[in-house]
Amino acid sequence: MRIGTAVIGLLALAALAGCTSPTYGGGGGGGGGGGGGPSGEIVVGNILFKSAHNGSQNPAIDTVAVGSTVTWTWTSTGAVSHSVRSQGAPSFPSSPIETGDGKTYSITFIRPGSYSYDCAVHGAAMSGTIVVR
């Protein structure tokens, strides 16, 4: 009985660990803005990145607060592969190349800066910038 309870507890912890999104910006944050401002939503479409906030696309440009999470969602992509690839400095961890609608990739930005990205498959034809303030 104790082993079964321990196994269930470990499985629950593993599931919770998988629910967090990566954070980027290094270090422990310090005293700046924090607290998770409005999140950014970017549509990954068929050869486009499009901001759900302001409709900008190729480049999609979004401004978010320090501590905000930005999520890219694959929508109407069919069998075409796409990714979110960080470009230049500052940078963030790039996504894997994914195929299929409904895929998502999220990053929490904890340091201010302008983070440029494109698609590893389509390069400059799909691009965007996240401005973190």
XYZ file of C-alpha atoms in Angstrom:
133
model
C 0.000 0.000 0.000
C 2.790 2.462 0.878
C 4.659 1.707 -2.345
C 1.495 2.308 -4.381
C 0.922 5.649 -2.634
C 4.552 6.647 -3.208
C 4.341 5.735 -6.910
C 1.137 7.755 -7.338
C 2.763 10.721 -5.592
C 5.821 10.570 -7.849
C 3.659 10.329 -10.967
C 1.668 13.365 -9.840
C 4.877 15.371 -9.301
C 6.192 14.347 -12.719
C 2.926 15.444 -14.348
C 3.072 18.832 -12.622
C 6.678 19.342 -13.661
C 5.650 18.839 -17.291
C 3.040 21.625 -17.026
C 5.485 24.487 -16.663
C 6.726 26.545 -19.567
C 10.392 27.360 -19.946
C 11.462 30.737 -18.624
C 14.043 32.837 -20.326
C 16.099 35.749 -19.278
C 18.385 34.017 -16.827
C 18.916 34.494 -13.127
C 16.468 35.042 -10.351
C 14.712 38.044 -11.783
C 15.618 40.801 -9.347
C 13.384 43.763 -8.699
C 11.937 44.582 -12.135
C 8.217 44.443 -13.210
C 7.470 40.735 -12.720
C 4.217 39.144 -11.760
C 3.128 37.893 -15.141
C 1.685 40.656 -17.254
C -0.548 40.056 -20.253
C 0.502 37.054 -22.256
C 1.366 37.111 -25.920
C -0.406 34.871 -28.407
C 1.147 34.219 -31.805
C -0.515 32.200 -34.578
C 1.850 29.946 -36.524
C 0.065 29.686 -39.869
C 0.951 28.499 -43.317
C 4.098 30.569 -43.943
C 3.239 33.269 -41.386
C 3.537 34.349 -37.776
C 0.596 36.568 -36.759
C 0.073 38.470 -33.513
C -3.298 37.716 -31.914
C -3.071 41.088 -30.098
C -2.592 43.501 -32.972
C -2.788 41.485 -36.209
C 0.783 42.256 -37.290
C 2.383 39.492 -39.324
C 5.726 38.705 -40.940
C 7.002 40.303 -38.837
C 4.598 39.629 -35.994
C 5.451 42.171 -33.301
C 4.159 41.868 -29.748
C 4.987 43.859 -26.631
C 4.596 42.104 -23.276
C 5.492 42.831 -19.676
C 8.445 41.208 -17.915
C 7.225 37.892 -16.496
C 4.733 37.296 -19.325
C 4.368 34.029 -21.176
C 4.183 34.067 -24.971
C 2.538 31.098 -26.684
C 2.854 30.212 -30.351
C 0.009 27.982 -31.643
C 0.135 26.046 -34.913
C -3.134 26.831 -36.783
C -4.192 25.840 -40.317
C -0.700 24.587 -41.133
C -1.724 21.297 -42.726
C 1.271 19.046 -43.300
C 3.745 21.952 -43.456
C 6.432 21.953 -40.754
C 7.293 25.075 -38.742
C 9.315 26.131 -35.716
C 10.059 29.144 -33.539
C 13.804 29.811 -33.843
C 15.444 32.530 -31.782
C 17.629 34.938 -33.775
C 20.388 37.185 -32.447
C 20.795 38.512 -28.919
C 19.113 38.432 -26.567
C 17.903 34.960 -27.398
C 15.567 32.304 -26.007
C 15.369 28.502 -26.387
C 14.068 27.590 -29.849
C 11.192 25.167 -30.408
C 11.524 21.852 -32.187
C 10.278 21.674 -35.783
C 6.603 20.645 -35.511
C 3.938 19.556 -37.981
C 0.188 19.651 -37.404
C -2.462 21.977 -36.064
C -2.847 22.458 -32.326
C 0.861 22.266 -31.476
C 2.000 24.947 -29.028
C 5.271 26.366 -27.767
C 5.490 28.741 -24.785
C 8.251 30.824 -23.246
C 8.111 33.036 -20.153
C 10.294 36.126 -20.574
C 11.813 37.396 -17.318
C 14.241 40.001 -18.685
C 13.494 43.098 -20.795
C 14.718 43.181 -24.375
C 13.749 42.683 -28.015
C 13.708 38.980 -28.908
C 13.701 38.270 -32.651
C 12.663 34.927 -34.114
C 11.913 33.167 -37.367
C 10.975 29.689 -38.597
C 13.851 27.208 -39.045
C 12.096 25.819 -42.145
C 11.081 29.092 -43.848
C 13.652 31.579 -42.535
C 12.940 35.281 -43.082
C 9.629 34.499 -44.840
C 8.255 33.872 -41.327
C 9.539 36.273 -38.665
C 8.633 38.207 -35.570
C 9.811 40.093 -32.510
C 8.772 39.944 -28.870
C 9.468 43.226 -27.056
C 9.650 42.633 -23.293
C 9.318 45.727 -21.067
